XYZ file of C-alpha atoms in Angstrom:
258
model
C -0.040 -0.014 0.073
C 2.391 2.677 -1.220
C 2.109 6.028 0.524
C 2.986 7.522 -2.806
C -0.206 6.095 -4.461
C -2.727 5.835 -1.577
C -4.077 7.858 1.252
C -5.378 6.231 4.362
C -8.860 7.204 5.393
C -10.878 6.459 8.491
C -14.677 5.975 8.318
C -16.189 8.492 10.738
C -19.807 7.935 9.950
C -22.109 5.302 8.319
C -25.712 5.625 7.433
C -27.717 2.643 6.092
C -30.765 3.420 3.801
C -31.656 -0.127 2.797
C -30.061 -3.580 3.097
C -28.072 -2.794 -0.031
C -27.639 0.979 0.027
C -25.558 3.059 2.431
C -23.476 6.246 2.754
C -20.184 6.713 4.563
C -18.080 9.764 5.507
C -14.324 9.252 5.415
C -11.641 11.448 6.979
C -8.477 11.099 4.870
C -5.007 11.574 6.388
C -4.369 14.518 3.967
C -6.721 16.877 2.100
C -7.767 15.493 -1.252
C -8.353 18.069 -3.934
C -11.074 17.602 -6.582
C -13.646 19.332 -8.700
C -17.359 18.738 -8.062
C -18.454 15.803 -10.325
C -15.154 14.003 -10.200
C -14.470 10.622 -8.576
C -11.617 8.897 -6.649
C -10.669 5.166 -6.493
C -11.744 3.893 -3.031
C -10.437 0.445 -1.940
C -9.888 -2.153 0.782
C -6.756 -4.372 1.177
C -7.092 -8.007 0.569
C -4.447 -10.646 -0.161
C -1.689 -8.196 -0.214
C -3.303 -5.816 -2.651
C -5.937 -3.064 -2.746
C -9.345 -3.973 -4.271
C -10.566 -0.702 -5.598
C -13.122 1.085 -7.866
C -14.014 4.681 -8.567
C -16.764 6.443 -6.594
C -18.045 9.975 -7.170
C -17.752 12.431 -4.272
C -20.910 13.502 -2.574
C -19.231 16.185 -0.576
C -18.102 19.541 -1.789
C -14.419 20.199 -2.190
C -14.213 22.495 0.808
C -15.375 19.765 3.168
C -12.599 17.868 4.876
C -14.680 14.599 5.202
C -15.200 12.737 1.971
C -18.639 11.296 1.479
C -19.705 8.424 -0.749
C -23.138 6.852 -1.559
C -22.592 3.121 -2.081
C -24.611 0.149 -3.403
C -23.932 -3.500 -2.598
C -23.252 -5.577 -5.644
C -23.921 -9.173 -4.882
C -20.885 -11.347 -5.694
C -18.757 -8.209 -6.236
C -15.108 -8.062 -5.495
C -15.051 -4.775 -3.526
C -18.596 -3.795 -2.371
C -19.030 -6.826 0.067
C -15.769 -5.821 1.680
C -16.769 -2.180 1.972
C -20.178 -3.269 3.376
C -18.630 -5.004 6.263
C -16.757 -1.903 7.434
C -18.098 0.342 10.194
C -17.099 3.566 11.962
C -13.378 3.843 12.816
C -12.376 1.199 10.275
C -9.941 2.073 7.473
C -10.133 2.463 3.679
C -7.599 3.474 1.056
C -7.976 6.284 -1.511
C -5.994 7.163 -4.517
C -4.237 10.376 -4.125
C -5.590 11.860 -7.413
C -9.195 12.506 -8.202
C -10.223 11.984 -11.856
C -13.137 12.536 -14.289
C -14.503 15.196 -16.591
C -18.090 15.011 -15.424
C -18.170 18.633 -14.345
C -20.603 21.437 -14.287
C -20.630 23.421 -17.503
C -19.357 26.850 -16.517
C -18.769 28.189 -20.057
C -21.760 30.459 -19.649
C -23.359 29.185 -22.833
C -26.287 27.231 -21.407
C -29.207 29.040 -19.715
C -30.381 25.707 -18.287
C -28.831 22.586 -16.694
C -30.732 19.300 -16.776
C -29.437 16.742 -14.347
C -30.763 13.198 -14.439
C -29.857 10.469 -11.916
C -30.772 6.990 -10.785
C -30.159 5.966 -7.060
C -26.441 6.412 -6.283
C -25.941 8.418 -9.543
C -27.168 11.452 -7.569
C -23.843 11.642 -5.899
C -21.928 14.049 -8.222
C -24.951 16.397 -8.435
C -25.002 16.742 -4.718
C -21.273 17.685 -4.765
C -22.001 20.362 -7.371
C -25.056 21.694 -5.420
C -23.146 21.785 -2.120
C -20.301 23.715 -3.701
C -22.820 26.305 -5.222
C -24.443 26.633 -1.751
C -21.120 27.339 -0.217
C -20.367 30.069 -2.764
C -23.688 31.799 -1.763
C -24.289 33.005 -5.294
C -26.772 31.624 -7.771
C -25.327 29.995 -11.039
C -25.982 31.893 -14.150
C -28.679 29.383 -15.124
C -31.563 27.409 -13.738
C -31.198 23.727 -12.841
C -33.582 20.775 -12.867
C -32.690 17.542 -11.218
C -34.684 14.432 -11.877
C -33.906 11.559 -9.509
C -35.223 8.082 -10.155
C -35.479 4.972 -7.987
C -37.770 1.943 -7.470
C -38.598 2.578 -3.926
C -38.806 5.790 -1.810
C -36.205 4.589 0.612
C -33.750 4.460 -2.377
C -34.063 8.155 -2.909
C -30.900 9.049 -0.959
C -30.566 12.636 0.026
C -34.110 13.564 -1.161
C -34.753 15.495 1.998
C -31.593 17.639 1.500
C -32.468 18.170 -2.280
C -36.054 19.155 -1.425
C -34.877 21.692 1.069
C -32.347 23.010 -1.431
C -35.185 23.489 -3.895
C -37.269 25.453 -1.339
C -34.301 27.751 -0.584
C -33.205 28.377 -4.212
C -35.733 29.538 -6.775
C -33.319 28.553 -9.621
C -33.221 24.934 -8.524
C -36.062 22.417 -9.328
C -36.146 18.886 -7.939
C -38.347 16.082 -9.042
C -37.930 12.561 -7.425
C -39.770 9.724 -9.190
C -40.507 6.126 -8.349
C -40.924 3.330 -10.929
C -42.376 0.873 -8.386
C -44.632 3.374 -6.528
C -47.085 0.631 -5.605
C -44.403 -0.715 -3.129
C -44.280 2.702 -1.434
C -48.032 3.187 -0.480
C -47.535 6.615 1.005
C -45.868 8.001 -2.093
C -47.680 11.000 -3.624
C -44.889 12.240 -5.957
C -44.149 11.624 -9.583
C -44.413 8.028 -10.932
C -42.464 6.272 -13.661
C -38.819 6.041 -14.625
C -36.937 9.204 -15.339
C -36.828 8.187 -18.863
C -40.485 8.645 -19.025
C -40.730 12.013 -17.417
C -37.703 13.800 -18.812
C -39.515 15.414 -21.731
C -42.477 16.376 -19.522
C -40.440 18.511 -17.131
C -37.788 19.727 -19.527
C -40.599 21.097 -21.847
C -42.592 22.530 -18.902
C -39.507 24.621 -17.804
C -38.389 25.581 -21.265
C -35.245 23.602 -21.175
C -34.669 23.604 -24.893
C -31.861 21.871 -26.692
C -30.245 25.046 -27.870
C -29.896 26.413 -24.387
C -29.467 23.384 -22.126
C -26.508 21.125 -20.959
C -27.756 17.680 -19.789
C -25.909 15.494 -17.375
C -26.776 11.808 -17.057
C -25.509 9.655 -14.112
C -26.423 6.126 -13.049
C -27.833 3.053 -14.591
C -26.452 2.644 -18.190
C -29.734 1.695 -19.561
C -31.307 4.935 -18.281
C -28.318 6.848 -19.763
C -28.808 5.121 -23.182
C -32.565 5.768 -23.157
C -32.298 9.314 -22.139
C -29.511 10.014 -24.517
C -31.701 8.832 -27.334
C -34.639 11.066 -26.062
C -32.437 14.129 -25.883
C -30.803 13.545 -29.271
C -34.188 13.082 -30.918
C -35.098 16.428 -29.182
C -32.317 18.123 -30.956
C -29.565 17.959 -28.206
C -26.016 17.889 -29.800
C -23.566 15.368 -28.469
C -21.361 17.881 -26.721
C -24.409 19.129 -24.789
C -24.868 15.682 -23.119
C -22.401 14.715 -20.363
C -22.443 11.139 -19.002
C -21.261 9.211 -15.970
C -22.044 5.379 -16.153
C -22.214 3.321 -12.931
C -22.358 -0.243 -14.438
C -20.694 -1.801 -17.362
C -22.353 -3.561 -20.325
C -23.975 -0.740 -22.304
C -22.108 1.081 -25.174
C -21.534 4.687 -24.265
C -19.210 7.622 -24.881
C -19.236 9.170 -21.488
C -16.983 11.918 -20.236
C -15.854 9.528 -17.547
C -16.959 6.072 -16.550
C -17.300 4.511 -13.090
C -17.677 0.743 -13.056
C -18.748 -1.061 -9.874
C -16.910 -3.999 -8.341
């Protein structure tokens, strides 16, 4: 575990949402610099080597503790190891953050359309928390559509709903694809693929003035990419972060679970 390659980090908080979804906060031994939307390789030692995979940051760059939203992959090499770890236990992090899934600050788009499934909401939280710290509205309006099967899988929905109430330029719409399994749900129904045009059209998020960001399930990314391209979005106006392998894509950066 070369100190030149890895930082040691101590888990200082763990929050379980479901039997397969949880969030952790990690305090690294040194400050880790990154841009909101980037990821870092997070790993656990086994058999004399580090088993690792990239995870997007949930926290903003100014926060000392690093936050990650994790999903257990049955039979995976890494996530079962991470799942066993609790507060005060140790993980390893690559010293360099990577990825080009960043907020479009060119000033060209009037709107930003963010679409996520489950843990794919992580980089958007990092971006929004960074905006909140700067205490100045972005030069655009933002719509975040967050999809999941069950309401308990909508990690950070409370924080996002509060953010929407406090900032008129931010719109948040969570949606469930299996709403019948959440009997008290009174929000939007359907996959984010099904509602993207409804909300983009309602808010005037036209292809000529919008940058879209897709993060999460690769099938969602493929479907929404097709919807946006048919709606006139140019390829350079669609940014992607894919969280599972197996679907052809041309993302700005790719995170593959283990």
